[in-house]
Coordinates of C-alpha atoms in Angstrom, one line a residue:
Chain A
M1 CA -25.1 -7.1 42.3
G2 CA -23.2 -4.0 41.1
K3 CA -23.3 -2.8 37.5
R4 CA -24.8 -5.6 35.5
G5 CA -23.3 -9.0 36.3
W6 CA -20.2 -7.7 38.2
T7 CA -20.0 -8.4 41.9
D8 CA -16.6 -6.9 42.2
E9 CA -14.7 -4.2 40.3
A10 CA -12.6 -5.9 37.6
S11 CA -9.9 -3.4 38.2
E12 CA -9.6 -4.6 41.8
I13 CA -10.1 -8.3 41.6
L14 CA -7.8 -8.8 38.6
C15 CA -5.1 -6.5 39.7
V16 CA -1.7 -8.0 40.5
G17 CA -0.7 -7.0 44.0
E18 CA 1.5 -8.1 46.8
G19 CA 1.8 -11.9 47.1
F20 CA 0.2 -12.6 43.8
R21 CA 0.8 -16.1 42.4
L22 CA 0.0 -16.7 38.7
S23 CA -0.3 -20.4 39.5
D24 CA -3.3 -19.6 41.7
V25 CA -5.3 -18.1 38.8
D26 CA -7.8 -20.4 37.2
P27 CA -7.7 -19.8 33.5
D28 CA -11.3 -21.2 33.3
G29 CA -12.6 -18.7 35.9
H30 CA -14.6 -15.6 35.6
P31 CA -13.7 -13.8 38.8
G32 CA -16.0 -11.0 39.9
Y33 CA -18.6 -11.7 37.3
D34 CA -21.7 -13.5 38.2
G35 CA -23.0 -14.6 34.9
E36 CA -22.6 -16.9 31.9
K37 CA -21.5 -16.5 28.3
N38 CA -24.7 -15.1 27.1
N39 CA -24.9 -12.5 29.9
G40 CA -21.3 -11.6 29.3
E41 CA -21.8 -11.1 25.6
D42 CA -25.0 -9.0 26.2
D43 CA -23.2 -6.9 28.8
L44 CA -20.3 -6.2 26.5
A45 CA -22.6 -5.3 23.6
E46 CA -24.7 -3.0 25.8
G47 CA -21.7 -1.4 27.4
M48 CA -20.0 -0.4 24.2
E49 CA -22.0 2.8 23.9
A50 CA -20.8 4.1 27.3
L51 CA -17.2 3.2 26.3
S52 CA -17.6 4.8 23.0
E53 CA -19.0 8.1 24.4
L54 CA -16.2 8.4 26.9
Q55 CA -13.6 7.7 24.2
E56 CA -15.2 10.4 22.0
R57 CA -14.8 12.9 24.8
L58 CA -11.2 11.9 25.3
Y59 CA -10.5 12.3 21.6
A60 CA -12.4 15.6 21.3
A61 CA -9.8 17.2 23.5
S62 CA -7.1 16.1 21.1
R63 CA -8.9 18.0 18.3
T64 CA -9.0 21.2 20.3
G65 CA -5.5 20.9 21.4
T66 CA -6.5 20.7 25.1
A67 CA -5.9 17.0 25.7
T68 CA -3.7 16.0 28.5
D69 CA -4.7 12.4 29.1
S70 CA -4.4 9.2 27.2
I71 CA -4.7 5.5 27.8
L72 CA -2.2 2.7 27.0
L73 CA -3.4 -0.9 26.9
V74 CA -0.6 -3.4 26.9
L75 CA -1.6 -6.9 25.8
Q76 CA 0.7 -9.8 26.6
A77 CA -0.1 -13.5 26.4
M78 CA 0.9 -16.9 25.1
D79 CA -0.1 -17.6 21.5
T80 CA -3.8 -18.1 20.9
A81 CA -4.8 -16.5 24.2
G82 CA -7.0 -13.9 22.3
K83 CA -5.1 -10.7 21.9
G84 CA -6.5 -10.3 18.5
G85 CA -10.0 -10.8 19.7
I86 CA -9.6 -8.1 22.3
V87 CA -8.5 -5.7 19.6
R88 CA -11.3 -6.7 17.2
H89 CA -14.2 -6.9 19.7
V90 CA -13.3 -4.4 22.4
V91 CA -11.0 -1.8 20.9
G92 CA -12.9 -2.2 17.6
G93 CA -16.0 -0.9 19.3
V94 CA -14.7 2.6 19.6
D95 CA -14.0 5.2 16.9
P96 CA -10.8 4.1 15.0
Q97 CA -9.9 7.8 14.7
G98 CA -9.0 7.9 18.3
V99 CA -7.1 4.6 18.5
S100 CA -3.4 4.0 17.8
L101 CA -2.5 0.4 17.5
A102 CA 1.0 -1.0 17.5
A103 CA 1.9 -4.7 17.0
F104 CA 5.5 -5.5 18.1
K105 CA 7.0 -8.4 16.2
V106 CA 10.5 -9.8 16.5
P107 CA 12.8 -6.8 16.5
T108 CA 14.3 -5.7 13.2
K109 CA 18.1 -5.3 12.8
E110 CA 17.8 -1.5 13.3
E111 CA 15.6 -2.0 16.4
R112 CA 18.1 -4.5 17.9
E113 CA 20.9 -1.8 17.5
H114 CA 19.0 0.4 19.9
D115 CA 17.9 0.0 23.5
F116 CA 14.8 -2.2 23.8
L117 CA 12.6 0.7 24.7
W118 CA 13.6 2.7 21.6
R119 CA 11.0 1.2 19.4
I120 CA 8.3 1.3 22.1
E121 CA 8.6 5.1 22.8
K122 CA 7.8 5.9 19.2
H123 CA 4.4 4.3 19.5
L124 CA 3.2 5.9 22.8
P125 CA -0.3 7.3 22.3
D126 CA -0.7 11.0 21.8
P127 CA -2.9 12.9 24.3
G128 CA -6.5 12.1 23.6
F129 CA -5.8 8.7 22.2
I130 CA -6.2 5.1 23.3
G131 CA -3.0 3.3 22.4
V132 CA -2.9 -0.5 22.2
F133 CA 0.2 -2.5 22.2
D134 CA -0.1 -6.0 20.8
R135 CA 3.0 -7.4 22.6
S136 CA 5.4 -4.9 23.9
H137 CA 8.6 -4.2 25.7
Y138 CA 7.7 -7.1 28.0
E139 CA 8.8 -9.5 25.2
D140 CA 12.3 -8.4 26.1
V141 CA 12.0 -9.8 29.6
L142 CA 9.8 -12.8 28.6
V143 CA 11.2 -14.4 25.4
G144 CA 14.3 -12.5 26.2
K145 CA 14.7 -14.4 29.4
V146 CA 13.3 -17.8 28.5
R147 CA 15.4 -17.9 25.3
E148 CA 18.4 -16.2 26.9
L149 CA 18.5 -13.6 24.2
A150 CA 20.2 -11.3 26.6
S151 CA 22.5 -11.8 29.7
A152 CA 21.0 -12.3 33.1
D153 CA 22.4 -8.9 34.1
E154 CA 20.8 -7.2 31.2
I155 CA 17.4 -8.8 31.9
E156 CA 17.8 -7.7 35.5
R157 CA 18.5 -4.1 34.3
R158 CA 15.4 -4.1 32.1
Y159 CA 12.9 -4.5 35.0
G160 CA 14.2 -1.3 36.5
A161 CA 14.3 0.5 33.1
I162 CA 10.7 -0.5 32.5
N163 CA 9.5 0.8 35.8
E164 CA 11.3 4.1 35.3
F165 CA 10.0 4.4 31.8
E166 CA 6.4 3.6 32.7
A167 CA 6.5 5.9 35.7
Q168 CA 7.5 8.7 33.3
V169 CA 4.8 7.8 30.8
A170 CA 2.2 7.7 33.6
A171 CA 3.4 11.0 35.0
S172 CA 2.9 12.6 31.6
G173 CA -0.8 11.7 31.7
T174 CA -1.1 8.2 30.3
R175 CA -3.2 5.6 32.2
I176 CA -1.3 2.4 31.7
I177 CA -3.3 -0.9 31.8
K178 CA -1.1 -4.0 31.4
V179 CA -3.1 -7.1 30.7
M180 CA -1.8 -10.7 30.6
L181 CA -4.4 -13.0 29.1
H182 CA -4.0 -16.3 30.9
I183 CA -5.0 -19.5 29.2
S184 CA -4.2 -23.1 30.1
P185 CA -1.9 -25.3 28.1
D186 CA -4.9 -27.6 27.3
E187 CA -6.9 -24.7 26.0
Q188 CA -4.0 -23.6 23.8
K189 CA -3.6 -27.1 22.5
E190 CA -7.3 -27.1 21.5
R191 CA -7.0 -23.7 19.8
L192 CA -3.8 -24.6 17.9
R193 CA -5.4 -27.8 16.8
E194 CA -8.3 -25.8 15.4
R195 CA -5.9 -23.6 13.5
L196 CA -4.3 -26.8 12.0
D197 CA -7.7 -28.4 11.2
R198 CA -9.1 -25.4 9.3
P199 CA -7.4 -24.2 6.1
D200 CA -8.9 -20.7 6.7
K201 CA -6.9 -20.6 10.0
H202 CA -3.6 -21.9 8.7
W203 CA -2.3 -18.3 8.4
K204 CA -2.6 -17.9 12.2
Y205 CA -0.5 -21.0 12.9
N206 CA 3.3 -20.8 13.2
P207 CA 5.4 -23.9 13.9
G208 CA 7.3 -21.7 16.4
D209 CA 4.2 -21.6 18.5
V210 CA 4.7 -25.3 19.5
D211 CA 8.4 -24.6 20.2
E212 CA 7.3 -21.9 22.7
R213 CA 4.6 -24.1 24.0
M214 CA 7.2 -26.7 25.1
L215 CA 8.6 -24.0 27.3
W216 CA 5.3 -23.3 29.0
D217 CA 6.6 -23.5 32.6
D218 CA 9.5 -21.3 31.8
Y219 CA 7.2 -18.7 30.4
M220 CA 4.9 -18.8 33.4
A221 CA 7.9 -18.4 35.7
A222 CA 9.0 -15.4 33.6
Y223 CA 5.6 -13.9 33.8
Q224 CA 5.6 -14.4 37.5
T225 CA 8.8 -12.5 37.8
V226 CA 7.5 -9.8 35.5
F227 CA 4.5 -9.4 37.8
E228 CA 6.6 -9.2 40.9
R229 CA 9.0 -6.7 39.5
T230 CA 6.8 -4.5 37.3
S231 CA 3.3 -4.3 38.7
T232 CA 3.4 -0.8 40.1
E233 CA 0.9 1.7 41.2
A234 CA 1.6 3.8 38.1
A235 CA 1.4 0.8 35.8
P236 CA -0.4 -2.2 37.3
W237 CA -0.7 -5.6 35.8
Y238 CA -4.0 -7.4 35.5
A239 CA -4.0 -11.2 35.1
V240 CA -7.2 -12.0 33.1
P241 CA -8.4 -15.6 32.9
A242 CA -8.8 -16.2 29.2
N243 CA -10.0 -19.7 28.6
R244 CA -13.5 -18.2 28.2
K245 CA -13.1 -15.6 25.5
W246 CA -16.3 -13.8 26.5
Y247 CA -15.0 -13.2 30.0
A248 CA -11.6 -11.9 28.9
R249 CA -13.2 -9.4 26.5
L250 CA -15.7 -8.2 29.0
A251 CA -12.9 -7.9 31.7
V252 CA -10.7 -5.8 29.4
Y253 CA -13.7 -3.7 28.5
E254 CA -14.2 -3.1 32.2
L255 CA -10.6 -2.1 32.7
L256 CA -10.8 0.4 29.8
L257 CA -14.1 1.8 31.0
A258 CA -12.7 2.2 34.6
A259 CA -9.7 4.1 33.2
L260 CA -11.9 6.4 31.1
E261 CA -14.2 7.0 34.0
D262 CA -11.2 7.9 36.2
I263 CA -10.1 10.4 33.6
D264 CA -13.7 11.6 33.3
P265 CA -13.1 13.6 30.1
Q266 CA -15.3 16.6 29.5
W267 CA -16.4 18.0 26.2
P268 CA -13.9 20.8 25.4
E269 CA -15.2 24.3 25.9
A270 CA -15.5 26.4 22.8
D271 CA -12.4 28.6 22.2
F272 CA -14.5 30.9 20.1
D273 CA -17.6 33.1 20.7
V274 CA -20.5 30.9 20.0
E275 CA -23.0 33.8 19.4
V276 CA -20.6 35.6 17.0
E277 CA -20.2 32.4 15.1
K278 CA -23.9 31.8 14.9
E279 CA -24.3 35.2 13.3
R280 CA -21.4 34.7 10.9
L281 CA -22.8 31.4 9.9
A282 CA -26.3 32.8 9.4
A283 CA -24.9 35.5 7.2
S284 CA -22.9 33.1 5.1
Chain B
M1 CA -32.9 -5.6 -8.6
G2 CA -29.2 -6.6 -8.2
K3 CA -27.7 -7.2 -4.8
R4 CA -30.1 -5.9 -2.2
G5 CA -31.3 -2.4 -3.1
W6 CA -28.7 -1.6 -5.8
T7 CA -30.0 -1.2 -9.3
D8 CA -26.5 -0.2 -10.6
E9 CA -23.0 -0.8 -9.4
A10 CA -21.9 2.0 -7.2
S11 CA -18.4 1.7 -8.7
E12 CA -19.8 2.5 -12.1
I13 CA -22.6 5.0 -11.4
L14 CA -20.5 7.2 -9.1
C15 CA -17.3 7.0 -11.1
V16 CA -16.0 10.3 -12.4
G17 CA -15.5 9.9 -16.2
E18 CA -15.2 11.9 -19.4
G19 CA -17.5 14.9 -19.4
F20 CA -18.4 14.7 -15.7
R21 CA -19.8 17.9 -14.1
L22 CA -19.9 18.1 -10.4
S23 CA -22.6 20.7 -10.7
D24 CA -24.8 18.0 -12.2
V25 CA -24.6 15.9 -9.1
D26 CA -27.5 16.2 -6.7
P27 CA -26.2 16.1 -3.1
D28 CA -29.6 14.9 -2.0
G29 CA -29.6 11.9 -4.4
H30 CA -29.0 8.2 -3.9
P31 CA -28.0 7.2 -7.4
G32 CA -28.1 3.5 -8.2
Y33 CA -29.9 2.6 -4.9
D34 CA -33.5 1.9 -4.9
G35 CA -34.3 2.2 -1.2
E36 CA -34.8 4.6 1.7
K37 CA -32.8 5.2 4.9
N38 CA -34.0 2.2 6.8
N39 CA -33.2 -0.1 3.8
G40 CA -29.8 1.5 3.4
E41 CA -28.9 1.1 7.1
D42 CA -30.1 -2.5 7.1
D43 CA -28.1 -3.3 3.9
L44 CA -25.0 -1.7 5.5
A45 CA -25.3 -3.6 8.7
E46 CA -26.0 -6.9 6.9
G47 CA -23.2 -6.3 4.4
M48 CA -20.5 -5.8 7.0
E49 CA -19.9 -9.4 7.5
A50 CA -18.9 -9.9 3.9
L51 CA -16.6 -6.9 4.0
S52 CA -15.1 -8.1 7.2
E53 CA -14.3 -11.6 5.9
L54 CA -12.7 -10.3 2.7
Q55 CA -10.7 -7.9 4.7
E56 CA -9.5 -10.7 7.0
R57 CA -8.4 -12.7 4.0
L58 CA -6.5 -9.6 2.7
Y59 CA -4.8 -9.1 6.1
A60 CA -4.0 -12.8 6.5
A61 CA -1.6 -12.7 3.6
S62 CA 0.2 -9.9 5.4
R63 CA 0.8 -12.2 8.3
T64 CA 2.3 -14.9 6.2
G65 CA 4.4 -12.5 4.2
T66 CA 2.6 -13.3 0.9
A67 CA 0.5 -10.2 0.6
T68 CA 0.8 -8.2 -2.6
D69 CA -2.4 -6.2 -2.6
S70 CA -3.7 -3.3 -0.5
I71 CA -6.4 -0.7 -0.7
L72 CA -6.2 3.0 -0.3
L73 CA -9.3 4.9 0.4
V74 CA -8.9 8.7 0.0
L75 CA -11.6 10.9 1.6
Q76 CA -12.0 14.5 0.5
A77 CA -14.9 16.8 1.3
M78 CA -16.0 20.2 2.5
D79 CA -16.3 20.4 6.3
T80 CA -19.2 18.4 7.9
A81 CA -19.6 16.2 4.8
G82 CA -19.2 13.1 6.9
K83 CA -15.6 11.8 6.5
G84 CA -15.5 11.0 10.2
G85 CA -18.8 9.0 9.9
I86 CA -17.3 6.9 7.1
V87 CA -14.3 6.1 9.2
R88 CA -16.5 5.3 12.2
H89 CA -19.3 3.4 10.6
V90 CA -17.7 1.8 7.5
V91 CA -14.0 1.4 8.1
G92 CA -14.8 0.8 11.8
G93 CA -16.7 -2.4 10.9
V94 CA -13.6 -4.3 9.9
D95 CA -10.7 -5.5 12.1
P96 CA -8.6 -2.5 13.2
Q97 CA -5.5 -4.7 13.0
G98 CA -5.7 -4.5 9.2
V99 CA -6.4 -0.8 8.9
S100 CA -4.0 2.1 8.8
L101 CA -5.5 5.4 9.1
A102 CA -3.9 8.8 8.4
A103 CA -5.4 12.2 9.0
F104 CA -3.7 15.0 7.2
K105 CA -3.9 18.3 8.9
V106 CA -2.4 21.6 7.9
P107 CA 1.2 20.7 7.0
T108 CA 3.9 21.2 9.7
K109 CA 6.9 23.3 9.1
E110 CA 9.0 20.2 8.4
E111 CA 6.4 19.0 6.0
R112 CA 6.3 22.3 4.1
E113 CA 10.0 22.1 3.6
H114 CA 9.5 18.9 1.5
D115 CA 7.6 18.2 -1.7
F116 CA 3.9 17.9 -1.0
L117 CA 3.9 14.2 -1.6
W118 CA 6.7 13.6 1.0
R119 CA 4.3 13.2 4.0
I120 CA 1.8 11.2 1.9
E121 CA 4.2 8.5 0.9
K122 CA 5.1 7.6 4.5
H123 CA 1.5 6.7 5.1
L124 CA 0.8 4.4 2.2
P125 CA -0.7 1.1 3.3
D126 CA 1.5 -1.9 3.6
P127 CA 0.5 -5.0 1.5
G128 CA -2.5 -6.6 3.1
F129 CA -3.8 -3.4 4.7
I130 CA -6.7 -1.0 4.0
G131 CA -5.2 2.5 4.2
V132 CA -7.6 5.4 4.8
F133 CA -6.6 9.0 4.2
D134 CA -8.7 11.6 6.0
R135 CA -7.8 14.4 3.6
S136 CA -4.7 13.9 1.5
H137 CA -2.4 15.3 -1.1
Y138 CA -5.5 16.7 -2.8
E139 CA -5.6 19.5 -0.2
D140 CA -2.5 20.8 -2.0
V141 CA -4.5 21.4 -5.2
L142 CA -7.7 22.4 -3.4
V143 CA -7.0 24.8 -0.5
G144 CA -3.6 25.3 -2.2
K145 CA -5.4 26.6 -5.3
V146 CA -8.3 28.5 -3.7
R147 CA -6.1 30.2 -1.1
E148 CA -3.2 30.6 -3.6
L149 CA -0.8 28.9 -1.2
A150 CA 1.3 28.0 -4.2
S151 CA 1.9 29.6 -7.6
A152 CA -0.4 28.7 -10.5
D153 CA 2.6 26.9 -12.2
E154 CA 3.2 24.9 -9.1
I155 CA -0.5 23.9 -8.8
E156 CA -0.3 22.9 -12.5
R157 CA 2.8 20.8 -11.9
R158 CA 1.1 19.0 -9.0
Y159 CA -1.7 17.5 -11.1
G160 CA 0.9 15.7 -13.2
A161 CA 2.9 14.7 -10.1
I162 CA -0.2 13.3 -8.5
N163 CA -1.0 11.2 -11.5
E164 CA 2.5 9.8 -11.8
F165 CA 2.6 9.1 -8.0
E166 CA -0.8 7.3 -8.0
A167 CA 0.1 5.3 -11.1
Q168 CA 3.2 4.0 -9.3
V169 CA 1.2 3.2 -6.2
A170 CA -1.4 1.4 -8.2
A171 CA 1.2 -0.5 -10.2
S172 CA 2.7 -1.7 -6.9
G173 CA -0.6 -3.5 -6.0
T174 CA -2.7 -0.8 -4.3
R175 CA -6.3 -0.3 -5.3
I176 CA -6.9 3.4 -5.0
I177 CA -10.4 4.6 -4.3
K178 CA -10.8 8.4 -4.2
V179 CA -14.0 9.6 -2.7
M180 CA -15.4 13.2 -2.7
L181 CA -18.3 13.4 -0.3
H182 CA -20.6 16.0 -1.9
I183 CA -22.9 18.0 0.3
S184 CA -24.9 21.1 -0.5
P185 CA -24.2 24.5 1.1
D186 CA -27.6 24.4 2.8
E187 CA -26.9 21.1 4.3
Q188 CA -23.5 22.3 5.6
K189 CA -25.1 25.3 7.1
E190 CA -27.5 23.0 9.0
R191 CA -24.7 20.8 10.2
L192 CA -22.6 23.7 11.3
R193 CA -25.5 25.2 13.1
E194 CA -26.0 21.9 15.0
R195 CA -22.4 22.0 16.0
L196 CA -22.9 25.5 17.4
D197 CA -26.1 24.7 19.1
R198 CA -24.8 21.7 21.0
P199 CA -22.0 22.1 23.6
D200 CA -21.0 18.5 23.0
K201 CA -20.3 19.4 19.4
H202 CA -18.4 22.6 19.9
W203 CA -15.1 20.7 19.5
K204 CA -16.0 19.8 16.0
Y205 CA -16.6 23.5 15.1
N206 CA -13.8 25.8 13.8
P207 CA -14.4 29.4 12.9
G208 CA -12.2 28.7 9.8
D209 CA -15.0 26.4 8.6
V210 CA -17.1 29.5 7.8
D211 CA -14.2 31.2 6.1
E212 CA -13.9 28.3 3.7
R213 CA -17.6 28.1 3.3
M214 CA -17.7 31.6 1.9
L215 CA -15.4 30.3 -0.9
W216 CA -17.8 27.5 -1.7
D217 CA -17.9 28.1 -5.5
D218 CA -14.2 28.4 -5.7
Y219 CA -13.8 25.1 -4.0
M220 CA -16.3 23.4 -6.3
A221 CA -14.4 24.8 -9.2
A222 CA -11.2 23.5 -7.8
Y223 CA -12.8 20.0 -7.3
Q224 CA -14.0 20.1 -10.8
T225 CA -10.5 20.7 -12.1
V226 CA -9.2 17.9 -9.8
F227 CA -11.7 15.5 -11.3
E228 CA -10.8 16.5 -14.8
R229 CA -7.1 16.3 -14.3
T230 CA -6.7 13.3 -11.9
S231 CA -9.5 10.9 -12.3
T232 CA -7.6 8.1 -14.0
E233 CA -8.1 4.4 -14.7
A234 CA -5.4 3.6 -12.1
A235 CA -6.9 5.9 -9.5
P236 CA -10.5 6.9 -10.3
W237 CA -12.5 9.5 -8.4
Y238 CA -16.0 8.8 -7.1
A239 CA -18.4 11.7 -6.4
V240 CA -20.7 10.5 -3.6
P241 CA -23.8 12.5 -2.8
A242 CA -23.6 13.0 0.9
N243 CA -26.6 15.0 2.1
R244 CA -28.0 11.6 3.2
K245 CA -25.4 10.2 5.5
W246 CA -26.8 6.7 5.2
Y247 CA -26.4 6.8 1.4
A248 CA -22.8 8.1 1.5
R249 CA -21.8 5.3 4.0
L250 CA -23.5 2.6 2.0
A251 CA -21.9 3.8 -1.2
V252 CA -18.4 3.9 0.2
Y253 CA -19.0 0.5 1.7
E254 CA -19.9 -0.7 -1.8
L255 CA -16.8 0.8 -3.3
L256 CA -14.6 -0.9 -0.7
L257 CA -16.5 -4.2 -1.2
A258 CA -16.0 -4.0 -5.0
A259 CA -12.3 -3.4 -4.6
L260 CA -11.9 -6.3 -2.2
E261 CA -14.0 -8.6 -4.5
D262 CA -11.7 -7.5 -7.4
I263 CA -8.6 -8.5 -5.4
D264 CA -10.4 -11.7 -4.4
P265 CA -8.0 -12.5 -1.6
Q266 CA -7.5 -16.2 -0.8
W267 CA -6.6 -17.7 2.5
P268 CA -2.8 -18.2 2.4
E269 CA -1.6 -21.7 2.0
A270 CA 0.3 -23.3 4.9
D271 CA 4.0 -22.9 4.5
F272 CA 4.5 -25.8 6.8
D273 CA 3.6 -29.5 6.8
V274 CA 0.2 -29.6 8.4
E275 CA 0.4 -33.3 9.3
V276 CA 3.8 -33.0 10.8
E277 CA 2.6 -30.1 12.9
K278 CA -0.4 -32.0 14.1
E279 CA 1.9 -34.7 15.4
R280 CA 4.2 -32.2 17.0
L281 CA 1.3 -30.5 18.7
A282 CA -0.2 -33.8 19.9
A283 CA 3.1 -34.8 21.4
S284 CA 3.5 -31.4 23.1

């Protein structure tokens, strides 16, 4: 066994590569992880400290003006798949001062008057930050395609525009992690039912969720195309089975951890004379 | 004893009212709380769930478009007093999706070309959100006054402008909680020394911190004036002893909790027919 319950690196086993078929992914699975819910929850809780320290190092560089790296976590999924839980339980474990979170809703009139990447660019993380996109520019080739909100030519153009955009963002020092949380239609039905059964969950329910649900196969086909066209070395996609919330959270944690370990941020060196400052402080 | 270790309401005992003198506040104290560090830490950990649930209710209304209330926590302090720790350990305990955090640094050229409230307004929390200001418009009557960055007349004008601004913000549904974390010069010296002693803390040290430290009494006088001129019913100041980090965190937690309890947010009612939706879902 590798680190804790992992038998494989999440960043390898979940990565969307050549020949990937979404329909081959079991939403109930926990690939690469040899453990059950209680192990997964323990591993996540214990692992948070390591993530938190790496994140603090990353953020520290932003404070001294020496940061060059950042992370962008893109979350896409069908409704109820658990994007909110990832934000709450994984991203929420690190210092909020170093996180910038953007939730992309249905575009406003102003946003629709610009290219679809216009609103996205404004929310890219600054150096030293972990940016999180709750939905993203991928909506424009998912709902955009399924609902025919744009012409086929325009959708086609967007895949290329996305790859170009993401390549630039990656070249500027941002590690891009694109996650699709993959649930089954049955699991979604169960989760939507719970939202309807519990008055304290009604606010999470939207009648439109069922409309989208009826187009499940179309959405899965649109995701498959997104994977084929936009999973690049600079900005890979990860398909994360999400029927088990504990697994999805642990897997996204691992992806974030791997990106931070890859950056390997160091505590910034003092840009002042430490001994001189000790004397000034002592005299003050 | 009232709730847990509190003998008085933090929102009462820490509130800056008529005749308040900052010099009477003991930075080592833990007013209103009858307990030690371990009790305080336990109470904070145990209390987080209540804060988190109230915050979720507040945020829920933002999702259904029915939110009218928000909270704005303003944090001011001398360097090392623990603003970052409040953000990390108190604000960090609630869902990041419902928090908007703004750190105000030295104003940029563009910001200096506008009125001092221009950059502040843009970061006010949306309904349903908890906004946190790490420093704020008060810098313009603190460092602005001590360093004579503006004329005495302009500083004078700003107190009135602040009161008017905050009254409007409060009238629009925002509970404003203004916190000054109060440490002693000795405690600051200790904390700055630690930052100099530890290479992993160098990034938190700035030679300018000692420059400001040399003007300690001027800053305390400027805070005293701020309290006298801007602690209003609509936007009260709280002077929080902060030599003991555990107390400052617990106290700010209590202030946030009291504001949320005062708002008493309710789960939004469904704006759809629950039974119809159950049928649609079942058929889908």
